[in-house]
Amino acid sequence: MSERGPATAPSHDSSPESPSAPGTTASLTRARRTSLLVTFILGGLTALPPLSMDMYLPALPQVTDALDSPAATIQLTLTACLAGMALGQLVIGPMSDKWGRRRPLLVGMVVYVLATAICALAPTAELLIGFRLLQGLAGAAGVVIARAVVRDLYDGDEMARFFSTLMLISGAAPIVAPLIGGQVLRFADWRGVFVVLTGVGAVLTLMVWRGLGETLPPERRHTGGVGSALRTMRGLLGDRVFTGYTLTGGFAFAVLFSYISASPFVVQEIYGASPQTFSLLFGLNSFGLILVGQINGKLLVGRVRLDKVLAVGLAVVLVSAVSLLLMATGAFGEVGLTPIAAALFVLMSAMGIVLPNTNAQALMRTPHAAGSASALLGTSSFLVGAIASPLVGIAGEDTAVPMALVQLVCAVLSVSCFLALCRPWQKRDAQTAPAPAED
């Protein structure tokens, strides 16, 4: 695998969507960079996965009863959505490199709204799983293209800061989503959650249509077909450092999603918390993620080397995972909800450092193929998360050991990839991976 690429910095000018649009490319780029509306839209798009999954979490036990299915089967509704978002990014990311960001994004959002509405009508677990898969496939457009747009407009530490800013918006989704889901369940059944999600998707689609212009000008688009896209991805994966950050972030995301998938059963079924209490605890953990993310973006980026900050975040995740496993296995005797909740809070908060910095470090090396790079980042995270999701329930609903064990294994793999592939002790002169040859 290669480590160095050309040191030339990419141009981040953006062209207007229409050739007749007034103003120069540079002025439009500056306007987009300073637009709060664009920042809010990108944050909303990156919030789509947690909105699609976390609003639904308090309803999981109810869905299990309503559809007369075991917990492991209902957890597949999470896995299907996650797998759809993984595979969808792999397709939509390269499409956005070829056709621009705007058109694939709008098509994906429209399909997402329709699929979510159909989920509300699903009469069986099997149909719900199928439509959740479609919902994920379409919703992938939002998250993968949002990252690519950030790469179109930003570079270096500025990009890392912007990713941390996005966490202020997208990180609020895990706080608000379970709270909304818990409140919806007070007045409606689990289908009402999907009705609310349909409305959220429709509003976000309208905002994209009205407020987000094209950020990838025609001269920077790829002209090749499927073969060219595959060669681009192969070239990205051939860059050891890019692959290292991708896998580091992917396994860290699996730690996070193991918690997302298992916590409704661990907190409510094992420790007896109500859906509202679970929602409050989940929201508190997400607040920790946002707070640490803002500390990362406002105080650490530009002052401390990103790899050093990332190493600290990974160490905290690893220690938290070890603590959770020890408590779950009874090494400290019988523990209540408070120690478990405290360890989960620390683990979630550390993600505010790990996730934005792995994304930024990987995308710094890929100015020539931001869509494909974003697809690989998202696909690896969501696929590993989709694999981890059913494993946390493999021993039933009466123990937290599977969740803690999966988290520890994924944390160890994340740290291992960071050390073995990224090699943070080495100084890298070049920040970009080699660009693939065009057809």
Short mmCIF file of C-alpha atoms in Angstrom, two decimals:
data_model
loop_
_atom_site.label_atom_id
_atom_site.label_comp_id
_atom_site.label_asym_id
_atom_site.label_seq_id
_atom_site.Cartn_x
_atom_site.Cartn_y
_atom_site.Cartn_z
CA MET A 1 0.00 0.00 0.00
CA SER A 2 1.16 3.49 -0.71
CA GLU A 3 1.59 6.13 1.95
CA ARG A 4 2.54 9.23 0.02
CA GLY A 5 0.77 10.99 -2.76
CA PRO A 6 1.16 14.26 -4.61
CA ALA A 7 1.52 17.18 -2.24
CA THR A 8 -0.42 19.58 -4.42
CA ALA A 9 -3.40 21.14 -2.67
CA PRO A 10 -6.76 20.77 -4.35
CA SER A 11 -8.84 23.68 -5.50
CA HIS A 12 -11.97 24.15 -3.40
CA ASP A 13 -13.78 26.56 -5.65
CA SER A 14 -17.39 25.65 -6.35
CA SER A 15 -19.40 26.51 -9.38
CA PRO A 16 -22.99 27.72 -9.35
CA GLU A 17 -25.66 25.23 -10.17
CA SER A 18 -26.70 27.20 -13.21
CA PRO A 19 -24.18 28.76 -15.62
CA SER A 20 -26.20 31.94 -15.60
CA ALA A 21 -26.09 32.34 -11.85
CA PRO A 22 -24.56 35.68 -10.82
CA GLY A 23 -21.21 36.05 -9.08
CA THR A 24 -17.86 34.38 -9.42
CA THR A 25 -17.03 30.86 -8.33
CA ALA A 26 -14.82 32.12 -5.50
CA SER A 27 -17.49 34.44 -4.13
CA LEU A 28 -20.09 31.67 -4.25
CA THR A 29 -17.74 29.36 -2.37
CA ARG A 30 -17.22 31.97 0.34
CA ALA A 31 -20.97 32.54 0.56
CA ARG A 32 -21.64 28.84 0.94
CA ARG A 33 -18.93 28.49 3.58
CA THR A 34 -20.44 31.23 5.69
CA SER A 35 -24.09 30.23 5.17
CA LEU A 36 -25.73 29.06 8.37
CA LEU A 37 -28.50 27.51 6.29
CA VAL A 38 -26.03 25.29 4.42
CA THR A 39 -24.39 24.30 7.70
CA PHE A 40 -27.79 23.42 9.12
CA ILE A 41 -28.73 21.41 6.01
CA LEU A 42 -25.47 19.43 6.08
CA GLY A 43 -25.94 18.82 9.78
CA GLY A 44 -29.48 17.61 9.13
CA LEU A 45 -28.28 15.22 6.44
CA THR A 46 -25.62 13.73 8.71
CA ALA A 47 -28.28 13.47 11.42
CA LEU A 48 -30.46 11.29 9.20
CA PRO A 49 -28.99 7.93 10.36
CA PRO A 50 -29.42 8.63 14.11
CA LEU A 51 -32.87 10.08 13.44
CA SER A 52 -33.87 6.99 11.48
CA MET A 53 -32.66 4.63 14.19
CA ASP A 54 -32.68 6.39 17.55
CA MET A 55 -36.25 7.73 17.36
CA TYR A 56 -37.30 4.12 16.91
CA LEU A 57 -35.26 2.71 19.83
CA PRO A 58 -37.80 3.23 22.65
CA ALA A 59 -40.37 1.38 20.54
CA LEU A 60 -38.31 -1.80 20.05
CA PRO A 61 -39.88 -3.75 22.94
CA GLN A 62 -43.34 -2.64 21.77
CA VAL A 63 -42.62 -3.69 18.17
CA THR A 64 -41.50 -7.08 19.50
CA ASP A 65 -44.89 -7.58 21.14
CA ALA A 66 -47.01 -6.00 18.40
CA LEU A 67 -45.54 -8.07 15.59
CA ASP A 68 -45.18 -11.18 17.77
CA SER A 69 -41.50 -11.62 16.93
CA PRO A 70 -38.42 -12.35 19.06
CA ALA A 71 -36.10 -9.51 20.04
CA ALA A 72 -33.33 -10.79 17.75
CA THR A 73 -35.68 -10.54 14.75
CA ILE A 74 -36.79 -7.01 15.61
CA GLN A 75 -33.17 -5.96 16.05
CA LEU A 76 -32.79 -6.91 12.38
CA THR A 77 -34.95 -3.88 11.56
CA LEU A 78 -32.01 -1.82 12.83
CA THR A 79 -29.52 -4.00 11.00
CA ALA A 80 -31.46 -3.70 7.73
CA CYS A 81 -31.53 0.09 7.89
CA LEU A 82 -27.84 0.18 8.77
CA ALA A 83 -26.88 -2.26 6.00
CA GLY A 84 -28.95 -0.26 3.51
CA MET A 85 -27.13 2.92 4.42
CA ALA A 86 -23.81 1.11 4.04
CA LEU A 87 -24.54 -0.31 0.59
CA GLY A 88 -26.31 2.83 -0.57
CA GLN A 89 -23.28 4.96 0.18
CA LEU A 90 -21.11 2.62 -1.88
CA VAL A 91 -23.28 3.36 -4.92
CA ILE A 92 -24.32 6.97 -4.35
CA GLY A 93 -20.88 8.27 -3.41
CA PRO A 94 -19.28 7.51 -6.81
CA MET A 95 -22.48 8.72 -8.52
CA SER A 96 -22.02 12.10 -6.89
CA ASP A 97 -18.44 12.27 -8.18
CA LYS A 98 -19.78 11.76 -11.71
CA TRP A 99 -23.09 13.68 -11.75
CA GLY A 100 -22.55 16.23 -9.02
CA ARG A 101 -23.90 16.32 -5.49
CA ARG A 102 -27.36 17.83 -5.93
CA ARG A 103 -29.24 15.44 -8.23
CA PRO A 104 -28.37 12.13 -6.48
CA LEU A 105 -29.11 13.77 -3.13
CA LEU A 106 -32.60 14.93 -4.12
CA VAL A 107 -33.54 11.57 -5.66
CA GLY A 108 -32.34 9.72 -2.58
CA MET A 109 -34.25 11.98 -0.21
CA VAL A 110 -37.52 11.56 -2.11
CA VAL A 111 -37.21 7.76 -2.02
CA TYR A 112 -36.33 7.95 1.69
CA VAL A 113 -39.58 9.79 2.44
CA LEU A 114 -41.66 7.24 0.52
CA ALA A 115 -39.95 4.23 2.13
CA THR A 116 -40.38 5.69 5.62
CA ALA A 117 -44.08 6.25 5.03
CA ILE A 118 -44.47 2.63 3.93
CA CYS A 119 -42.65 1.44 7.10
CA ALA A 120 -45.51 2.92 9.12
CA LEU A 121 -47.91 0.54 7.34
CA ALA A 122 -45.86 -2.67 7.51
CA PRO A 123 -48.05 -5.50 8.89
CA THR A 124 -45.27 -8.02 9.60
CA ALA A 125 -41.70 -8.02 10.86
CA GLU A 126 -40.45 -9.33 7.52
CA LEU A 127 -42.03 -6.47 5.56
CA LEU A 128 -40.78 -3.95 8.10
CA ILE A 129 -37.25 -5.29 7.72
CA GLY A 130 -37.54 -5.03 3.92
CA PHE A 131 -38.75 -1.45 3.91
CA ARG A 132 -36.18 -0.47 6.54
CA LEU A 133 -33.56 -1.75 4.11
CA LEU A 134 -35.00 0.49 1.37
CA GLN A 135 -35.16 3.39 3.80
CA GLY A 136 -31.47 2.93 4.55
CA LEU A 137 -30.49 2.61 0.89
CA ALA A 138 -32.17 5.90 0.06
CA GLY A 139 -31.15 7.71 3.24
CA ALA A 140 -27.52 6.93 2.46
CA ALA A 141 -27.58 9.78 -0.06
CA GLY A 142 -27.82 12.33 2.72
CA VAL A 143 -24.91 11.23 4.84
CA VAL A 144 -22.46 10.31 2.05
CA ILE A 145 -23.06 13.45 0.00
CA ALA A 146 -22.94 15.70 3.06
CA ARG A 147 -19.39 14.51 3.79
CA ALA A 148 -18.43 14.98 0.13
CA VAL A 149 -19.79 18.55 0.16
CA VAL A 150 -17.68 19.32 3.23
CA ARG A 151 -14.63 17.99 1.36
CA ASP A 152 -15.54 20.16 -1.65
CA LEU A 153 -15.47 23.29 0.49
CA TYR A 154 -12.87 22.68 3.21
CA ASP A 155 -9.40 21.25 3.79
CA GLY A 156 -6.98 20.52 6.63
CA ASP A 157 -7.74 21.67 10.16
CA GLU A 158 -10.60 23.78 8.78
CA MET A 159 -12.32 20.61 7.65
CA ALA A 160 -11.81 18.95 11.05
CA ARG A 161 -13.34 22.01 12.74
CA PHE A 162 -16.33 21.92 10.41
CA PHE A 163 -16.94 18.24 11.12
CA SER A 164 -16.95 19.09 14.82
CA THR A 165 -19.42 21.91 14.11
CA LEU A 166 -21.67 19.47 12.27
CA MET A 167 -21.67 17.31 15.38
CA LEU A 168 -23.36 20.16 17.22
CA ILE A 169 -26.32 19.63 14.88
CA SER A 170 -26.11 15.95 13.99
CA GLY A 171 -25.16 15.07 17.56
CA ALA A 172 -28.36 16.68 18.78
CA ALA A 173 -30.31 14.04 16.86
CA PRO A 174 -29.50 11.21 19.31
CA ILE A 175 -30.60 13.52 22.14
CA VAL A 176 -33.84 14.65 20.56
CA ALA A 177 -34.76 11.46 18.68
CA PRO A 178 -35.30 9.06 21.63
CA LEU A 179 -37.05 11.83 23.56
CA ILE A 180 -39.42 12.41 20.64
CA GLY A 181 -39.83 8.66 20.20
CA GLY A 182 -40.65 8.21 23.88
CA GLN A 183 -43.20 11.02 23.77
CA VAL A 184 -44.78 9.71 20.55
CA LEU A 185 -45.31 6.38 22.31
CA ARG A 186 -47.38 8.16 24.95
CA PHE A 187 -49.96 9.12 22.33
CA ALA A 188 -49.53 6.56 19.53
CA ASP A 189 -48.06 3.14 18.90
CA TRP A 190 -44.74 2.42 17.20
CA ARG A 191 -46.15 3.29 13.77
CA GLY A 192 -46.47 6.91 14.86
CA VAL A 193 -42.68 7.09 15.09
CA PHE A 194 -42.42 6.42 11.34
CA VAL A 195 -45.10 9.01 10.62
CA VAL A 196 -42.98 11.62 12.42
CA LEU A 197 -39.86 10.45 10.55
CA THR A 198 -41.73 10.84 7.26
CA GLY A 199 -42.46 14.46 8.10
CA VAL A 200 -38.85 15.13 9.11
CA GLY A 201 -37.61 13.64 5.82
CA ALA A 202 -40.05 15.72 3.77
CA VAL A 203 -38.97 18.96 5.46
CA LEU A 204 -35.28 18.14 4.98
CA THR A 205 -35.89 17.30 1.30
CA LEU A 206 -37.54 20.68 0.78
CA MET A 207 -34.62 22.43 2.50
CA VAL A 208 -32.12 20.65 0.24
CA TRP A 209 -34.11 21.59 -2.86
CA ARG A 210 -34.36 25.25 -1.87
CA GLY A 211 -31.13 25.90 0.01
CA LEU A 212 -28.26 23.65 -1.14
CA GLY A 213 -26.60 24.41 -4.45
CA GLU A 214 -24.12 22.33 -6.42
CA THR A 215 -20.61 22.24 -4.92
CA LEU A 216 -18.84 20.05 -7.48
CA PRO A 217 -18.27 21.90 -10.77
CA PRO A 218 -18.30 19.92 -14.06
CA GLU A 219 -14.54 20.21 -14.57
CA ARG A 220 -13.91 18.30 -11.32
CA ARG A 221 -16.35 15.47 -12.01
CA HIS A 222 -15.30 11.97 -13.06
CA THR A 223 -16.25 11.03 -16.59
CA GLY A 224 -15.73 7.26 -16.44
CA GLY A 225 -18.30 4.56 -15.80
CA VAL A 226 -18.51 1.72 -13.33
CA GLY A 227 -15.00 0.53 -14.14
CA SER A 228 -13.56 3.95 -13.40
CA ALA A 229 -15.42 4.11 -10.08
CA LEU A 230 -14.09 0.70 -9.07
CA ARG A 231 -10.53 1.73 -10.00
CA THR A 232 -10.93 4.88 -7.93
CA MET A 233 -12.03 2.90 -4.89
CA ARG A 234 -9.26 0.36 -5.39
CA GLY A 235 -6.76 3.20 -5.49
CA LEU A 236 -8.17 4.68 -2.29
CA LEU A 237 -8.02 1.34 -0.51
CA GLY A 238 -4.45 0.91 -1.77
CA ASP A 239 -3.45 3.92 0.31
CA ARG A 240 -2.48 2.39 3.65
CA VAL A 241 -3.11 5.53 5.70
CA PHE A 242 -6.56 6.18 4.22
CA THR A 243 -7.52 2.56 4.81
CA GLY A 244 -6.21 2.79 8.36
CA TYR A 245 -8.35 5.78 9.25
CA THR A 246 -11.33 4.20 7.51
CA LEU A 247 -11.06 0.98 9.53
CA THR A 248 -10.29 2.86 12.75
CA GLY A 249 -13.46 4.90 12.36
CA GLY A 250 -15.46 1.88 11.22
CA PHE A 251 -14.69 -0.25 14.25
CA ALA A 252 -15.20 2.74 16.56
CA PHE A 253 -18.62 3.23 14.99
CA ALA A 254 -19.33 -0.46 15.68
CA VAL A 255 -18.65 0.19 19.37
CA LEU A 256 -21.16 3.03 19.22
CA PHE A 257 -23.78 1.04 17.35
CA SER A 258 -23.45 -1.93 19.67
CA TYR A 259 -24.59 0.42 22.39
CA ILE A 260 -27.39 1.86 20.22
CA SER A 261 -28.71 -1.58 19.35
CA ALA A 262 -28.48 -3.19 22.79
CA SER A 263 -29.17 -0.30 25.17
CA PRO A 264 -33.00 -0.34 24.88
CA PHE A 265 -33.02 -3.92 26.17
CA VAL A 266 -30.12 -3.52 28.62
CA VAL A 267 -31.48 -0.35 30.23
CA GLN A 268 -35.19 -1.16 30.10
CA GLU A 269 -35.39 -4.95 30.37
CA ILE A 270 -32.38 -5.73 32.59
CA TYR A 271 -32.29 -2.62 34.77
CA GLY A 272 -36.02 -1.85 34.70
CA ALA A 273 -35.94 1.71 33.37
CA SER A 274 -39.02 3.19 31.70
CA PRO A 275 -38.93 4.29 28.03
CA GLN A 276 -38.79 7.91 29.22
CA THR A 277 -35.86 7.21 31.59
CA PHE A 278 -34.05 5.39 28.83
CA SER A 279 -34.62 8.34 26.51
CA LEU A 280 -33.21 10.76 29.10
CA LEU A 281 -30.10 8.64 29.66
CA PHE A 282 -29.60 8.24 25.93
CA GLY A 283 -29.94 11.98 25.51
CA LEU A 284 -27.40 12.65 28.27
CA ASN A 285 -24.89 10.38 26.56
CA SER A 286 -25.43 12.17 23.28
CA PHE A 287 -24.94 15.52 25.02
CA GLY A 288 -21.54 14.25 26.17
CA LEU A 289 -20.67 13.39 22.57
CA ILE A 290 -21.65 16.89 21.42
CA LEU A 291 -19.75 18.61 24.24
CA VAL A 292 -16.53 16.72 23.61
CA GLY A 293 -16.96 17.24 19.86
CA GLN A 294 -17.09 21.00 20.39
CA ILE A 295 -14.05 20.89 22.67
CA ASN A 296 -12.28 19.00 19.90
CA GLY A 297 -13.23 21.54 17.21
CA LYS A 298 -12.89 24.77 19.18
CA LEU A 299 -9.94 24.06 21.47
CA LEU A 300 -7.88 21.10 20.23
CA VAL A 301 -7.87 21.23 16.42
CA GLY A 302 -5.04 23.47 15.24
CA ARG A 303 -3.32 23.39 18.63
CA VAL A 304 -2.72 19.67 19.12
CA ARG A 305 -1.82 17.23 16.36
CA LEU A 306 -4.96 15.40 15.26
CA ASP A 307 -3.37 11.97 15.69
CA LYS A 308 -2.55 12.72 19.33
CA VAL A 309 -6.12 13.79 20.03
CA LEU A 310 -7.42 10.70 18.23
CA ALA A 311 -5.11 8.43 20.25
CA VAL A 312 -6.50 9.83 23.52
CA GLY A 313 -10.07 9.32 22.34
CA LEU A 314 -9.39 5.72 21.35
CA ALA A 315 -7.71 5.02 24.70
CA VAL A 316 -10.79 6.31 26.56
CA VAL A 317 -13.07 4.13 24.43
CA LEU A 318 -10.92 1.08 25.16
CA VAL A 319 -10.84 1.68 28.93
CA SER A 320 -14.61 2.26 28.98
CA ALA A 321 -15.24 -0.98 27.09
CA VAL A 322 -13.07 -2.94 29.52
CA SER A 323 -14.94 -1.41 32.48
CA LEU A 324 -18.31 -2.29 31.00
CA LEU A 325 -17.32 -5.90 30.43
CA LEU A 326 -16.00 -6.26 33.97
CA MET A 327 -19.23 -4.86 35.41
CA ALA A 328 -21.41 -6.98 33.13
CA THR A 329 -19.60 -10.19 34.12
CA GLY A 330 -19.92 -9.40 37.84
CA ALA A 331 -16.24 -8.76 38.50
CA PHE A 332 -17.25 -5.89 40.82
CA GLY A 333 -20.23 -7.72 42.28
CA GLU A 334 -23.81 -6.84 41.43
CA VAL A 335 -23.95 -3.30 40.05
CA GLY A 336 -26.96 -1.14 39.38
CA LEU A 337 -27.86 1.14 36.50
CA THR A 338 -25.77 4.11 37.68
CA PRO A 339 -22.25 2.60 37.15
CA ILE A 340 -23.29 1.15 33.79
CA ALA A 341 -24.75 4.48 32.71
CA ALA A 342 -21.59 6.32 33.82
CA ALA A 343 -19.33 4.03 31.77
CA LEU A 344 -21.59 4.38 28.73
CA PHE A 345 -21.52 8.18 29.13
CA VAL A 346 -17.72 8.22 29.07
CA LEU A 347 -17.64 5.88 26.06
CA MET A 348 -20.16 7.95 24.09
CA SER A 349 -18.40 11.21 24.96
CA ALA A 350 -15.09 9.91 23.60
CA MET A 351 -16.79 9.40 20.23
CA GLY A 352 -16.89 13.19 19.95
CA ILE A 353 -13.13 13.01 19.38
CA VAL A 354 -12.80 9.75 17.47
CA LEU A 355 -15.47 10.08 14.76
CA PRO A 356 -14.83 13.62 13.40
CA ASN A 357 -11.06 13.19 13.46
CA THR A 358 -11.01 9.86 11.63
CA ASN A 359 -13.30 11.33 8.95
CA ALA A 360 -11.18 14.45 8.58
CA GLN A 361 -7.86 12.60 8.49
CA ALA A 362 -9.13 10.19 5.82
CA LEU A 363 -10.77 12.85 3.62
CA MET A 364 -7.68 15.08 3.74
CA ARG A 365 -6.01 12.51 1.52
CA THR A 366 -8.79 12.33 -1.10
CA PRO A 367 -9.46 15.70 -2.80
CA HIS A 368 -9.73 13.95 -6.17
CA ALA A 369 -12.57 11.58 -5.16
CA ALA A 370 -14.43 12.94 -2.16
CA GLY A 371 -17.65 11.09 -3.02
CA SER A 372 -15.98 7.71 -3.38
CA ALA A 373 -13.88 8.29 -0.25
CA SER A 374 -16.97 9.32 1.70
CA ALA A 375 -18.72 6.17 0.45
CA LEU A 376 -15.91 3.93 1.68
CA LEU A 377 -15.86 5.68 5.04
CA GLY A 378 -19.61 5.34 5.49
CA THR A 379 -19.86 1.83 4.07
CA SER A 380 -17.18 0.43 6.34
CA SER A 381 -18.78 2.03 9.40
CA PHE A 382 -22.31 0.94 8.63
CA LEU A 383 -21.41 -2.58 7.52
CA VAL A 384 -19.35 -3.27 10.64
CA GLY A 385 -22.15 -1.78 12.70
CA ALA A 386 -24.71 -3.96 10.93
CA ILE A 387 -22.64 -7.05 11.74
CA ALA A 388 -22.23 -6.03 15.38
CA SER A 389 -25.93 -5.27 15.88
CA PRO A 390 -27.36 -8.84 16.00
CA LEU A 391 -24.38 -10.10 18.02
CA VAL A 392 -25.30 -7.99 21.03
CA GLY A 393 -28.58 -9.90 21.41
CA ILE A 394 -27.24 -13.37 20.74
CA ALA A 395 -27.52 -14.42 24.41
CA GLY A 396 -31.05 -13.08 24.86
CA GLU A 397 -32.43 -10.11 26.76
CA ASP A 398 -31.23 -11.00 30.28
CA THR A 399 -27.54 -10.11 30.16
CA ALA A 400 -25.39 -7.14 29.11
CA VAL A 401 -22.30 -9.31 28.52
CA PRO A 402 -22.74 -9.63 24.72
CA MET A 403 -22.98 -5.84 24.33
CA ALA A 404 -19.89 -5.23 26.45
CA LEU A 405 -17.92 -8.03 24.76
CA VAL A 406 -18.72 -6.81 21.24
CA GLN A 407 -17.75 -3.27 22.27
CA LEU A 408 -14.41 -4.42 23.66
CA VAL A 409 -13.53 -6.51 20.60
CA CYS A 410 -14.36 -3.64 18.25
CA ALA A 411 -12.44 -1.15 20.40
CA VAL A 412 -9.35 -3.38 20.30
CA LEU A 413 -9.65 -3.71 16.51
CA SER A 414 -10.03 0.08 16.14
CA VAL A 415 -6.89 0.77 18.18
CA SER A 416 -4.99 -1.95 16.32
CA CYS A 417 -5.86 -0.49 12.90
CA PHE A 418 -4.83 2.98 14.07
CA LEU A 419 -1.44 1.78 15.28
CA ALA A 420 -0.68 -0.72 12.50
CA LEU A 421 -1.91 1.22 9.45
CA CYS A 422 -2.01 4.92 10.37
CA ARG A 423 1.26 4.72 12.31
CA PRO A 424 0.65 8.01 14.14
CA TRP A 425 4.26 8.31 15.30
CA GLN A 426 5.36 8.88 11.69
CA LYS A 427 5.33 12.35 10.14
CA ARG A 428 3.74 12.45 6.70
CA ASP A 429 4.92 15.09 4.26
CA ALA A 430 2.02 14.63 1.87
CA GLN A 431 -1.62 14.83 2.86
CA THR A 432 -3.19 13.33 -0.23
CA ALA A 433 -3.43 9.83 -1.61
CA PRO A 434 -2.45 9.21 -5.24
CA ALA A 435 -5.12 10.24 -7.72
CA PRO A 436 -6.40 7.50 -10.05
CA ALA A 437 -5.91 7.76 -13.78
CA GLU A 438 -8.95 8.98 -15.68
CA ASP A 439 -10.38 7.06 -18.60
#
